[in-house]
Amino acid sequence: MSTFKAPKGTFDLIPPFSATYLAVRDAISAPLRKSGYGYVETPGFEDVNLFARGVGESTDIVTKEMYTLTTKGGSHLALRPEGTASVLRAALEANMHKAGGLPVKLWYSGSYYRYERPQKGRYRHFSQVGAEAIGAEDPALDAELIILADQAYRSLGLREFRILLNSLGDKECRPVYREALQTFLRGLDLDEETLRRAEINPLRVLDDKRESVQKQLVGAPLLKDYLCEECKAYHEEVRALITAAGVAFEDDPKLVRGLDYYTRTTFEFVHDGLGSQSAVGGGGRYDGLSEMIGGPALPSVGWALGVDRTVLALEAEGIELDIPAATSVFAVPLGDEARKVLFGLVTRLRKEGVATDFSFGAKGLKAHMKSANRSGARFAIVAGERDLAEGVVQLKDMESGEQTAVALDELVETVKARLA
Ligand code: HAM
């Protein structure tokens, strides 16, 4: 123990658990990498106004959860609470939307920060893998993203997740609905804060988790009854394409997301084994975001899946990922001369692409073999003075326990052949 601990709401990823995180990031990004999405990495902090304007002045994320700071030079920055605004900012800054065909398809993986009340599945530092397809209004693009996320989760073996789908309309039809909803909400028995929310962001009230509120919301006007013809047709096509792909989803006319930039398609991946923090991922279309941050009109769509919650979902379903041992060969030297010879062998094996580790430090055979076992290596190479005098090392199969003497100059080839 040191004097210090990881800050509240954060935790460290350490082996062997950390290997699961790497595997999950890999599994989520694999379908994207194979579908034309290029990797993008942006800074961990941005101008605070990027998020204030992009994510929305009235959202919890901006009003309560942002880590903000003023630099010595006087810049107002925020640790990124999400990735979409940053990725769009980066694409615009690099003029990617002018460079070639649209959409610009990007994927990312990284740390995000929200000052939330920590609980299981909700942290102040968390990890997302996300995808953004910028600059095209095409229902097939919305469908592609939903299908790829579904494929990612299935490749991990997850089964108990559901996809909730909704359309939030566009700048034509949503204001009309907003009015109707506001009128309805004003007639309810709501506390002051909720009434205030009804004035600023009435759709968010639909998302209120309290039963006393939900009871009153029965009979609230639904956005789906207010969608304009274009939005309706667009949504029907998204639904048809996902259905044709064999991806199951549920229409959720009350699905509202916690960020203000969404238009039309919105969706959430929820997992039933996670309790209150059940959203493992979410996303949707954000046709107005580019203009909101000073760019040209660039209709876009994307999602982000939470890596932490995906790992919790794996645990909830009892899924253990098949993560191969990082080390194939573990070298155990007995004595000083053997140390030099085996260390040379280790370097040669590594150059040949064989994942090899070495037993460091002066210790007895038993302690050495314990290290070999812990490494998960398939083979151990053990050598003492007598072996070296005969020009051999002992190659031990850690699974069967069987041990054979192999000539020093044949070792690399023998190991490679037996691993193949
Ligand atoms: P979001 O729904 O705010 O969307 O976050 C996406 C996912 O990140 C959530 O479903 C959850 O799994 C994870 N997550 C969020 N906050 C926390 C937290 N405090 N602790 C642990 N996990 C968390 C976005 O961030 C949008 N940028 C998604 C998007 C991309 N929309 C369009 N493109």
Short mmCIF file of C-alpha atoms and ligand atoms in Angstrom, two decimals:
data_model
loop_
_atom_site.label_atom_id
_atom_site.label_comp_id
_atom_site.label_asym_id
_atom_site.label_seq_id
_atom_site.Cartn_x
_atom_site.Cartn_y
_atom_site.Cartn_z
CA MET A 1 0.00 0.00 0.00
CA SER A 2 1.14 3.49 -0.73
CA THR A 3 -0.30 6.63 0.81
CA PHE A 4 -2.42 7.08 -2.30
CA LYS A 5 -5.44 5.33 -3.74
CA ALA A 6 -7.12 5.52 -7.12
CA PRO A 7 -9.52 8.50 -7.01
CA LYS A 8 -13.14 7.88 -6.07
CA GLY A 9 -15.16 6.40 -8.89
CA THR A 10 -12.10 5.05 -10.69
CA PHE A 11 -10.25 1.76 -10.64
CA ASP A 12 -7.08 0.33 -12.08
CA LEU A 13 -6.99 -2.40 -14.66
CA ILE A 14 -4.35 -4.92 -13.76
CA PRO A 15 -3.44 -8.39 -15.04
CA PRO A 16 -4.97 -10.87 -15.45
CA PHE A 17 -8.32 -8.98 -15.47
CA SER A 18 -6.99 -6.29 -17.81
CA ALA A 19 -6.64 -8.90 -20.58
CA THR A 20 -10.44 -9.12 -20.70
CA TYR A 21 -10.63 -5.38 -21.37
CA LEU A 22 -8.20 -5.64 -24.25
CA ALA A 23 -10.14 -8.56 -25.70
CA VAL A 24 -13.45 -6.69 -25.39
CA ARG A 25 -12.06 -3.59 -27.10
CA ASP A 26 -10.71 -5.82 -29.82
CA ALA A 27 -14.00 -7.65 -30.28
CA ILE A 28 -16.03 -4.43 -30.46
CA SER A 29 -13.69 -2.77 -32.93
CA ALA A 30 -13.12 -5.82 -35.16
CA PRO A 31 -16.40 -5.56 -37.12
CA LEU A 32 -15.77 -1.80 -37.58
CA ARG A 33 -12.22 -2.28 -38.80
CA LYS A 34 -13.51 -4.78 -41.36
CA SER A 35 -16.27 -2.45 -42.54
CA GLY A 36 -14.33 0.59 -43.68
CA TYR A 37 -13.99 2.48 -40.40
CA GLY A 38 -10.58 4.13 -39.87
CA TYR A 39 -9.03 4.64 -36.45
CA VAL A 40 -9.16 8.13 -34.94
CA GLU A 41 -7.63 9.37 -31.71
CA THR A 42 -8.36 12.77 -30.23
CA PRO A 43 -7.08 14.56 -27.09
CA GLY A 44 -8.44 13.65 -23.68
CA PHE A 45 -9.52 17.27 -23.20
CA GLU A 46 -11.18 19.86 -25.42
CA ASP A 47 -12.48 23.42 -25.28
CA VAL A 48 -15.32 23.24 -22.78
CA ASN A 49 -17.65 24.95 -25.25
CA LEU A 50 -17.37 22.09 -27.71
CA PHE A 51 -19.31 19.95 -25.26
CA ALA A 52 -21.53 22.73 -23.95
CA ARG A 53 -22.72 23.46 -27.49
CA GLY A 54 -22.56 19.93 -28.81
CA VAL A 55 -23.84 17.75 -26.01
CA GLY A 56 -26.26 20.45 -24.81
CA GLU A 57 -26.35 23.21 -22.20
CA SER A 58 -29.24 21.61 -20.35
CA THR A 59 -27.94 18.04 -20.13
CA ASP A 60 -26.70 16.52 -16.89
CA ILE A 61 -23.44 15.74 -18.63
CA VAL A 62 -22.72 19.43 -19.23
CA THR A 63 -24.35 21.02 -16.17
CA LYS A 64 -23.26 18.54 -13.50
CA GLU A 65 -20.78 15.99 -14.75
CA MET A 66 -17.99 17.73 -16.61
CA TYR A 67 -14.48 17.94 -15.22
CA THR A 68 -13.51 21.46 -16.21
CA LEU A 69 -10.28 23.33 -15.72
CA THR A 70 -8.66 26.61 -16.59
CA THR A 71 -5.10 26.36 -17.83
CA LYS A 72 -2.29 28.68 -16.78
CA GLY A 73 -2.76 30.31 -20.18
CA GLY A 74 -6.44 30.96 -19.43
CA SER A 75 -8.05 28.34 -21.70
CA HIS A 76 -11.23 26.73 -20.43
CA LEU A 77 -11.00 23.02 -21.01
CA ALA A 78 -12.99 19.95 -20.08
CA LEU A 79 -11.94 16.34 -19.80
CA ARG A 80 -13.99 14.68 -22.54
CA PRO A 81 -17.27 13.28 -21.23
CA GLU A 82 -17.99 11.56 -24.56
CA GLY A 83 -16.45 11.07 -27.98
CA THR A 84 -18.86 12.21 -30.67
CA ALA A 85 -18.29 15.98 -30.46
CA SER A 86 -14.50 15.49 -30.38
CA VAL A 87 -14.44 13.12 -33.35
CA LEU A 88 -16.64 15.42 -35.42
CA ARG A 89 -14.47 18.39 -34.43
CA ALA A 90 -11.36 16.47 -35.54
CA ALA A 91 -12.91 15.44 -38.86
CA LEU A 92 -13.97 19.02 -39.58
CA GLU A 93 -10.61 20.44 -38.54
CA ALA A 94 -8.80 18.08 -40.90
CA ASN A 95 -11.34 18.79 -43.67
CA MET A 96 -11.95 15.06 -43.98
CA HIS A 97 -15.43 15.79 -45.26
CA LYS A 98 -13.92 17.58 -48.26
CA ALA A 99 -11.14 15.12 -48.98
CA GLY A 100 -13.07 12.36 -50.64
CA GLY A 101 -16.25 10.43 -50.55
CA LEU A 102 -18.77 10.74 -47.77
CA PRO A 103 -19.45 9.34 -45.28
CA VAL A 104 -16.22 9.64 -43.35
CA LYS A 105 -16.27 6.48 -41.20
CA LEU A 106 -14.20 6.52 -38.01
CA TRP A 107 -13.82 4.36 -34.91
CA TYR A 108 -12.18 5.13 -31.58
CA SER A 109 -11.37 3.67 -28.21
CA GLY A 110 -10.50 5.53 -25.08
CA SER A 111 -11.13 6.98 -21.64
CA TYR A 112 -14.02 9.31 -20.82
CA TYR A 113 -14.75 11.27 -17.66
CA ARG A 114 -18.00 12.16 -15.96
CA TYR A 115 -18.40 13.42 -12.42
CA GLU A 116 -21.22 11.03 -11.53
CA ARG A 117 -22.28 9.37 -8.31
CA PRO A 118 -20.23 6.19 -8.48
CA GLN A 119 -21.93 2.81 -8.27
CA LYS A 120 -21.57 -0.54 -9.95
CA GLY A 121 -21.36 0.10 -13.69
CA ARG A 122 -21.13 3.85 -13.24
CA TYR A 123 -17.70 5.34 -12.85
CA ARG A 124 -16.03 8.72 -13.09
CA HIS A 125 -13.46 7.34 -15.47
CA PHE A 126 -14.74 4.81 -17.95
CA SER A 127 -13.91 3.35 -21.28
CA GLN A 128 -15.77 3.35 -24.59
CA VAL A 129 -15.28 2.00 -28.07
CA GLY A 130 -17.23 4.07 -30.55
CA ALA A 131 -17.95 4.63 -34.22
CA GLU A 132 -19.05 7.70 -36.14
CA ALA A 133 -20.16 7.84 -39.78
CA ILE A 134 -20.07 11.48 -40.81
CA GLY A 135 -21.73 13.23 -43.72
CA ALA A 136 -24.39 10.92 -45.11
CA GLU A 137 -28.13 10.67 -44.68
CA ASP A 138 -28.83 7.08 -45.57
CA PRO A 139 -30.89 4.62 -43.53
CA ALA A 140 -28.47 1.88 -44.56
CA LEU A 141 -25.75 3.66 -42.59
CA ASP A 142 -27.86 3.69 -39.41
CA ALA A 143 -28.64 0.03 -40.02
CA GLU A 144 -24.98 -0.83 -40.65
CA LEU A 145 -23.94 0.61 -37.30
CA ILE A 146 -26.64 -1.22 -35.36
CA ILE A 147 -25.84 -4.48 -37.14
CA LEU A 148 -22.10 -4.11 -36.44
CA ALA A 149 -22.68 -3.48 -32.73
CA ASP A 150 -24.94 -6.53 -32.58
CA GLN A 151 -22.28 -8.57 -34.36
CA ALA A 152 -19.62 -7.36 -31.90
CA TYR A 153 -21.69 -8.39 -28.90
CA ARG A 154 -22.57 -11.76 -30.41
CA SER A 155 -18.90 -12.42 -31.17
CA LEU A 156 -18.26 -12.05 -27.44
CA GLY A 157 -20.92 -14.65 -26.76
CA LEU A 158 -23.41 -12.16 -25.27
CA ARG A 159 -27.05 -13.12 -25.69
CA GLU A 160 -29.06 -11.37 -22.98
CA PHE A 161 -28.95 -7.90 -24.47
CA ARG A 162 -31.76 -6.06 -26.20
CA ILE A 163 -31.72 -3.29 -28.75
CA LEU A 164 -34.19 -0.47 -28.12
CA LEU A 165 -34.97 1.67 -31.14
CA ASN A 166 -36.73 4.99 -31.57
CA SER A 167 -36.87 8.00 -33.83
CA LEU A 168 -36.60 11.47 -32.32
CA GLY A 169 -37.76 13.24 -35.48
CA ASP A 170 -36.03 16.21 -37.04
CA LYS A 171 -36.08 19.99 -36.86
CA GLU A 172 -39.43 20.04 -38.66
CA CYS A 173 -41.48 17.67 -36.58
CA ARG A 174 -39.82 17.61 -33.19
CA PRO A 175 -40.70 21.21 -32.21
CA VAL A 176 -44.38 20.44 -32.86
CA TYR A 177 -44.18 17.39 -30.64
CA ARG A 178 -42.23 19.30 -28.01
CA GLU A 179 -45.07 21.80 -27.75
CA ALA A 180 -47.67 19.08 -27.39
CA LEU A 181 -45.63 17.28 -24.74
CA GLN A 182 -45.03 20.49 -22.83
CA THR A 183 -48.73 21.26 -22.76
CA PHE A 184 -49.37 17.75 -21.42
CA LEU A 185 -46.63 18.00 -18.77
CA ARG A 186 -47.84 21.37 -17.51
CA GLY A 187 -51.09 19.69 -16.49
CA LEU A 188 -49.35 17.11 -14.27
CA ASP A 189 -48.56 17.10 -10.59
CA LEU A 190 -44.77 17.42 -10.78
CA ASP A 191 -42.13 18.82 -8.45
CA GLU A 192 -40.52 22.12 -9.25
CA GLU A 193 -37.31 20.75 -10.71
CA THR A 194 -39.20 18.43 -13.03
CA LEU A 195 -41.47 21.25 -14.14
CA ARG A 196 -38.40 23.31 -14.91
CA ARG A 197 -37.00 20.42 -16.90
CA ALA A 198 -40.30 20.23 -18.76
CA GLU A 199 -39.74 23.78 -19.92
CA ILE A 200 -36.10 23.36 -20.96
CA ASN A 201 -36.04 19.79 -22.18
CA PRO A 202 -39.47 18.13 -21.98
CA LEU A 203 -38.37 14.93 -23.71
CA ARG A 204 -36.01 14.23 -20.83
CA VAL A 205 -39.00 14.02 -18.46
CA LEU A 206 -40.12 10.90 -20.34
CA ASP A 207 -36.94 9.30 -19.12
CA ASP A 208 -37.66 10.00 -15.43
CA LYS A 209 -37.11 6.78 -13.52
CA ARG A 210 -39.48 7.56 -10.62
CA GLU A 211 -42.68 5.55 -10.54
CA SER A 212 -44.70 8.55 -9.34
CA VAL A 213 -43.71 10.33 -12.52
CA GLN A 214 -44.03 7.34 -14.84
CA LYS A 215 -47.58 6.73 -13.60
CA GLN A 216 -48.58 10.21 -14.72
CA LEU A 217 -46.90 9.80 -18.08
CA VAL A 218 -49.37 7.15 -19.22
CA GLY A 219 -51.22 8.81 -22.05
CA ALA A 220 -48.47 11.33 -22.79
CA PRO A 221 -48.27 12.21 -26.47
CA LEU A 222 -45.71 10.04 -28.25
CA LEU A 223 -43.22 11.33 -30.76
CA LYS A 224 -44.03 8.53 -33.16
CA ASP A 225 -47.48 10.05 -33.68
CA TYR A 226 -45.89 13.37 -34.61
CA LEU A 227 -43.14 12.26 -36.99
CA CYS A 228 -43.21 14.01 -40.37
CA GLU A 229 -43.50 11.91 -43.52
CA GLU A 230 -39.74 12.03 -44.24
CA CYS A 231 -38.81 10.95 -40.73
CA LYS A 232 -41.41 8.22 -40.75
CA ALA A 233 -40.21 6.83 -44.09
CA TYR A 234 -36.59 7.06 -42.97
CA HIS A 235 -37.33 5.19 -39.76
CA GLU A 236 -39.31 2.49 -41.54
CA GLU A 237 -36.39 1.85 -43.83
CA VAL A 238 -33.94 1.58 -40.94
CA ARG A 239 -36.27 -0.90 -39.26
CA ALA A 240 -36.69 -2.93 -42.45
CA LEU A 241 -32.94 -3.13 -43.07
CA ILE A 242 -32.17 -4.27 -39.53
CA THR A 243 -34.98 -6.79 -39.65
CA ALA A 244 -33.74 -8.16 -42.98
CA ALA A 245 -30.30 -8.59 -41.38
CA GLY A 246 -31.89 -10.81 -38.75
CA VAL A 247 -31.13 -8.43 -35.90
CA ALA A 248 -33.89 -8.34 -33.31
CA PHE A 249 -34.89 -5.01 -31.80
CA GLU A 250 -37.72 -3.50 -29.79
CA ASP A 251 -39.49 -0.29 -30.68
CA ASP A 252 -39.26 1.98 -27.66
CA PRO A 253 -41.25 5.15 -28.30
CA LYS A 254 -40.10 6.55 -24.94
CA LEU A 255 -36.39 6.14 -25.54
CA VAL A 256 -34.68 9.49 -25.03
CA ARG A 257 -30.95 9.77 -24.78
CA GLY A 258 -28.98 11.85 -22.31
CA LEU A 259 -27.35 13.99 -25.00
CA ASP A 260 -29.13 16.73 -26.93
CA TYR A 261 -27.65 16.30 -30.39
CA TYR A 262 -29.80 13.40 -31.51
CA THR A 263 -32.21 13.53 -34.42
CA ARG A 264 -34.18 10.71 -36.03
CA THR A 265 -32.69 7.27 -35.29
CA THR A 266 -31.75 6.66 -31.66
CA PHE A 267 -31.01 3.36 -30.02
CA GLU A 268 -29.69 1.80 -26.88
CA PHE A 269 -28.22 -1.60 -26.13
CA VAL A 270 -29.43 -2.73 -22.72
CA HIS A 271 -28.42 -5.80 -20.77
CA ASP A 272 -30.86 -7.39 -18.38
CA GLY A 273 -28.24 -8.73 -15.99
CA LEU A 274 -26.86 -5.34 -14.93
CA GLY A 275 -29.43 -3.82 -12.60
CA SER A 276 -29.93 -0.08 -12.78
CA GLN A 277 -26.97 0.73 -15.05
CA SER A 278 -28.36 -1.48 -17.80
CA ALA A 279 -27.35 0.57 -20.86
CA VAL A 280 -24.25 -1.08 -22.24
CA GLY A 281 -24.17 1.17 -25.29
CA GLY A 282 -26.09 3.76 -27.19
CA GLY A 283 -26.12 6.03 -30.16
CA GLY A 284 -28.04 7.53 -32.98
CA ARG A 285 -28.20 10.14 -35.68
CA TYR A 286 -27.01 13.69 -35.04
CA ASP A 287 -27.81 15.58 -38.23
CA GLY A 288 -27.47 19.04 -36.67
CA LEU A 289 -24.34 18.65 -34.55
CA SER A 290 -21.87 19.83 -37.17
CA GLU A 291 -23.71 23.13 -37.58
CA MET A 292 -24.05 23.45 -33.80
CA ILE A 293 -20.24 23.47 -33.52
CA GLY A 294 -19.73 25.85 -36.43
CA GLY A 295 -19.34 23.38 -39.31
CA PRO A 296 -21.32 22.81 -42.50
CA ALA A 297 -24.44 20.62 -42.62
CA LEU A 298 -23.18 17.05 -42.20
CA PRO A 299 -25.84 14.52 -41.27
CA SER A 300 -24.15 11.78 -39.27
CA VAL A 301 -24.76 8.74 -37.11
CA GLY A 302 -22.76 6.80 -34.55
CA TRP A 303 -22.64 4.84 -31.33
CA ALA A 304 -20.45 4.15 -28.34
CA LEU A 305 -20.38 0.93 -26.36
CA GLY A 306 -19.21 1.05 -22.76
CA VAL A 307 -16.31 -1.34 -22.24
CA ASP A 308 -16.77 -1.48 -18.44
CA ARG A 309 -20.43 -2.40 -18.69
CA THR A 310 -19.74 -4.87 -21.49
CA VAL A 311 -17.28 -6.64 -19.17
CA LEU A 312 -19.97 -6.65 -16.43
CA ALA A 313 -22.42 -8.10 -18.97
CA LEU A 314 -19.98 -10.93 -19.71
CA GLU A 315 -19.75 -11.63 -15.99
CA ALA A 316 -23.54 -11.54 -15.65
CA GLU A 317 -23.86 -14.17 -18.38
CA GLY A 318 -21.02 -16.23 -16.93
CA ILE A 319 -18.97 -15.88 -20.10
CA GLU A 320 -15.22 -16.39 -19.78
CA LEU A 321 -13.40 -15.22 -22.86
CA ASP A 322 -10.94 -17.64 -24.30
CA ILE A 323 -7.81 -15.55 -23.90
CA PRO A 324 -4.70 -17.46 -25.01
CA ALA A 325 -1.70 -17.36 -22.65
CA ALA A 326 0.53 -14.43 -23.52
CA THR A 327 3.64 -16.58 -23.15
CA SER A 328 4.39 -19.77 -25.11
CA VAL A 329 7.82 -20.58 -23.73
CA PHE A 330 9.33 -19.92 -20.31
CA ALA A 331 13.06 -20.29 -19.74
CA VAL A 332 14.38 -21.51 -16.40
CA PRO A 333 18.15 -21.23 -15.89
CA LEU A 334 19.82 -23.18 -13.11
CA GLY A 335 23.08 -21.41 -12.31
CA ASP A 336 25.06 -18.50 -13.73
CA GLU A 337 26.34 -20.14 -16.89
CA ALA A 338 22.83 -21.31 -17.79
CA ARG A 339 21.50 -17.80 -17.23
CA LYS A 340 23.76 -16.43 -19.96
CA VAL A 341 23.02 -19.23 -22.41
CA LEU A 342 19.26 -19.28 -21.83
CA PHE A 343 18.98 -15.51 -21.95
CA GLY A 344 20.59 -15.68 -25.41
CA LEU A 345 18.10 -18.39 -26.41
CA VAL A 346 15.20 -16.28 -25.19
CA THR A 347 16.31 -13.37 -27.36
CA ARG A 348 16.59 -15.67 -30.39
CA LEU A 349 13.14 -17.19 -29.79
CA ARG A 350 11.63 -13.73 -29.46
CA LYS A 351 13.23 -12.62 -32.73
CA GLU A 352 11.66 -15.67 -34.35
CA GLY A 353 8.27 -14.51 -33.13
CA VAL A 354 7.87 -17.01 -30.29
CA ALA A 355 6.32 -15.40 -27.19
CA THR A 356 8.97 -16.15 -24.59
CA ASP A 357 9.67 -15.13 -21.03
CA PHE A 358 12.60 -15.67 -18.70
CA SER A 359 12.82 -16.51 -15.04
CA PHE A 360 14.58 -13.52 -13.53
CA GLY A 361 16.34 -13.28 -10.20
CA ALA A 362 18.31 -15.78 -8.20
CA LYS A 363 15.94 -18.44 -6.83
CA GLY A 364 15.62 -22.16 -6.39
CA LEU A 365 14.23 -24.60 -8.93
CA LYS A 366 10.87 -24.77 -7.17
CA ALA A 367 10.36 -21.00 -7.27
CA HIS A 368 11.51 -20.92 -10.89
CA MET A 369 8.98 -23.60 -11.87
CA LYS A 370 6.24 -21.75 -10.04
CA SER A 371 6.94 -18.72 -12.23
CA ALA A 372 6.86 -20.98 -15.29
CA ASN A 373 3.47 -22.33 -14.24
CA ARG A 374 2.05 -18.92 -13.56
CA SER A 375 3.09 -17.67 -17.00
CA GLY A 376 0.73 -20.14 -18.65
CA ALA A 377 3.48 -21.09 -21.10
CA ARG A 378 3.06 -24.33 -23.01
CA PHE A 379 6.77 -25.19 -22.74
CA ALA A 380 9.51 -24.60 -20.22
CA ILE A 381 13.16 -24.73 -21.15
CA VAL A 382 15.23 -25.84 -18.19
CA ALA A 383 19.02 -26.06 -18.19
CA GLY A 384 21.76 -26.53 -15.60
CA GLU A 385 25.48 -26.98 -15.83
CA ARG A 386 25.29 -30.69 -16.65
CA ASP A 387 22.87 -30.06 -19.55
CA LEU A 388 25.09 -27.37 -20.98
CA ALA A 389 28.14 -29.61 -20.71
CA GLU A 390 26.26 -32.08 -22.92
CA GLY A 391 25.17 -29.29 -25.29
CA VAL A 392 21.46 -29.74 -24.52
CA VAL A 393 18.57 -28.12 -22.68
CA GLN A 394 15.51 -29.86 -21.24
CA LEU A 395 12.28 -29.02 -23.07
CA LYS A 396 9.36 -29.63 -20.75
CA ASP A 397 5.79 -29.85 -21.98
CA MET A 398 3.90 -28.08 -19.20
CA GLU A 399 0.64 -29.83 -20.06
CA SER A 400 1.80 -33.45 -20.11
CA GLY A 401 4.83 -32.95 -17.87
CA GLU A 402 6.91 -34.87 -20.39
CA GLN A 403 10.51 -33.72 -20.68
CA THR A 404 13.02 -34.27 -23.51
CA ALA A 405 16.63 -33.22 -24.05
CA VAL A 406 17.07 -31.06 -27.15
CA ALA A 407 20.38 -30.04 -28.66
CA LEU A 408 21.08 -26.34 -28.14
CA ASP A 409 21.41 -25.58 -31.83
CA GLU A 410 18.15 -27.37 -32.63
CA LEU A 411 16.09 -25.77 -29.92
CA VAL A 412 14.58 -22.85 -31.83
CA GLU A 413 13.39 -25.04 -34.71
CA THR A 414 12.12 -27.76 -32.35
CA VAL A 415 10.12 -25.29 -30.28
CA LYS A 416 8.63 -23.67 -33.36
CA ALA A 417 7.65 -27.05 -34.79
CA ARG A 418 6.04 -28.22 -31.56
CA LEU A 419 4.10 -24.98 -31.12
CA ALA A 420 2.80 -25.05 -34.69
P1 HAM B 1 -23.72 7.52 -23.82
O1 HAM B 1 -25.01 6.79 -23.83
O2 HAM B 1 -23.60 8.70 -22.95
O3 HAM B 1 -23.45 7.93 -25.33
O4 HAM B 1 -22.55 6.53 -23.46
C1 HAM B 1 -22.38 5.31 -24.16
C2 HAM B 1 -22.05 4.20 -23.19
O5 HAM B 1 -20.93 4.54 -22.39
C3 HAM B 1 -23.16 3.90 -22.19
O6 HAM B 1 -24.14 3.07 -22.74
C4 HAM B 1 -22.37 3.20 -21.09
O7 HAM B 1 -22.16 1.84 -21.42
C5 HAM B 1 -21.04 3.91 -21.13
N1 HAM B 1 -21.00 4.89 -20.04
C6 HAM B 1 -21.48 6.15 -20.03
N2 HAM B 1 -21.25 6.75 -18.85
C7 HAM B 1 -20.64 5.83 -18.07
C8 HAM B 1 -20.13 5.82 -16.72
N3 HAM B 1 -20.21 6.89 -15.94
N4 HAM B 1 -19.54 4.68 -16.26
C9 HAM B 1 -19.43 3.59 -17.04
N5 HAM B 1 -19.88 3.55 -18.31
C10 HAM B 1 -20.46 4.65 -18.83
C11 HAM B 1 -22.36 8.61 -25.75
O8 HAM B 1 -21.37 8.82 -25.11
C12 HAM B 1 -22.48 9.04 -27.21
N6 HAM B 1 -21.24 9.77 -27.56
C13 HAM B 1 -22.69 7.83 -28.10
C14 HAM B 1 -22.77 8.21 -29.55
C15 HAM B 1 -21.80 8.08 -30.46
N7 HAM B 1 -23.80 8.77 -30.15
C16 HAM B 1 -23.53 8.99 -31.42
N8 HAM B 1 -22.28 8.60 -31.64
#
